[in-house]
Amino acid sequence: MASRDHGDPGDAPTIAPPLTAVANPARPSAAEEARTVAASTNTATLASLSADGDPWASLVTYGLLGGAPVLCVSQMAEHGRNLIRDARASVSIVAPNPPDDPLANTRITLAGKVRRPSPEELSAAREAHIVGVPAARYYIDYSDFSVWVLDVERVRWVGGYGRMDSASGTEYEAAAPDPVSPKAAGAVNHLNDDHGQALLAMAQRLGGYPDATEARCEGADRYGLDIRVSTPRGWSVTRVGYVEPIDSIEELRGATVQLARLAAPSS
Amino acid sequence: MASRDHGDPGDAPTIAPPLTAVANPARPSAAEEARTVAASTNTATLASLSADGDPWASLVTYGLLGGAPVLCVSQMAEHGRNLIRDARASVSIVAPNPPDDPLANTRITLAGKVRRPSPEELSAAREAHIVGVPAARYYIDYSDFSVWVLDVERVRWVGGYGRMDSASGTEYEAAAPDPVSPKAAGAVNHLNDDHGQALLAMAQRLGGYPDATEARCEGADRYGLDIRVSTPRGWSVTRVGYVEPIDSIEELRGATVQLARLAAPSS
């Protein structure tokens, strides 16, 4: 699913390919990744069309109705007038806590058309926005503000350098945010601090890097672990999928113990 | 210059108007504010036009050539193809270290047209991008990447709730980033920690709030101090401009001592 668009750019550090098959490369789909990013924050940048058809980028806040961003913008602002005139819009959402290199960060674009909520869904849309943006209760009912739902037609997810994919609006709406990754930071630190040998064994025996000399966990989601490996040939990132997907952070310990047993040199 | 677009939204906390004239309301222009925001980070969201004319929002990195954002994007990415097809573009830049309420944060939109640098300016544009984005040295010369300069035609600055203004591209290019505000955090903390009585006197005698009961400095720039005041009538923010604008952080202490003397009850 993931693709590397550019290859090795000149004098960049060498990325080592795996030497053996990755036992279980399972990972979230682009639609799932996008739902996770959308659920991770409440600010986005809206691209709308100005009167002359020029693209206009502006900060917006949002809540979520299913996966659909619910905006609340003023007609006194250019983006508010733009949406009234032309419903075509997209939002770019960047995952919080960016790394030092901003292009290594995860971000998505959700593109489609905005519409005013129907009378039946207005209450739910209004509530969804306020859940995402508590301060909105001060202005959401003010006469110049309007609530808009972005019906997502297509999705682009970029998970950092060389990890990117597209999804349809239907796939996006059907997917769910990852129940594990937003809560996994503590467990990931614990794995790195106390179970480095187990991670190295996973990288060597399950991750395709039998020559790995060091392995660090960079993230955990419902399907498995992202592992960064060092080898005499250079560095890389690989994937160690669990035996079965998990549905909550509480299941993470059991799933990683199972992986450690599978990868143990004595097994 | 600043304007309040919405007034008092229902049950929001009451904002107290000043009771006397503000002695010196001098503050940066919208063009200066925008230059300061542009110089404060290296990431923006680009709005470009997709093949069907739809607006496409996407994360980009940038450096600055004068005030013009210099982008470096891949033709393999949708935004890269968009810029080749249609030069109309804008970027939204959000000031770093956002407050809890994202709409209280400062942000700008710079709108105009992108162009490839001329042969004479290519070296300077390339260098400007790398100064802003050091990691770009790994890919800037890769064949699918192109450097683009955004010629800014119009500017919108929003300084949080109720503070906003526009500027022309000419005003923006002629302005300079504030030499004081990005370095003023330590001095602002010192004023609040050790000179609360002097700030209160400034708010009462220079800031238009003779009934202020508390005053906190929220920022300092080359023209003066932003002061948040509490009064029995509610809270507000006001401005206490220096006797003369300053050109460096080293001059801030002298300028505030001068203000404290002007505002001292014995003066």
XYZ file of C-alpha atoms in Angstrom, chain B residues 50 85 107 184 205 215 260:
7
model
C -6.609 20.849 -8.863
C -0.961 23.897 -14.321
C -2.364 33.540 11.469
C 10.394 39.202 24.187
C -2.664 56.302 33.377
C -2.682 44.337 34.542
C 6.984 53.235 34.094
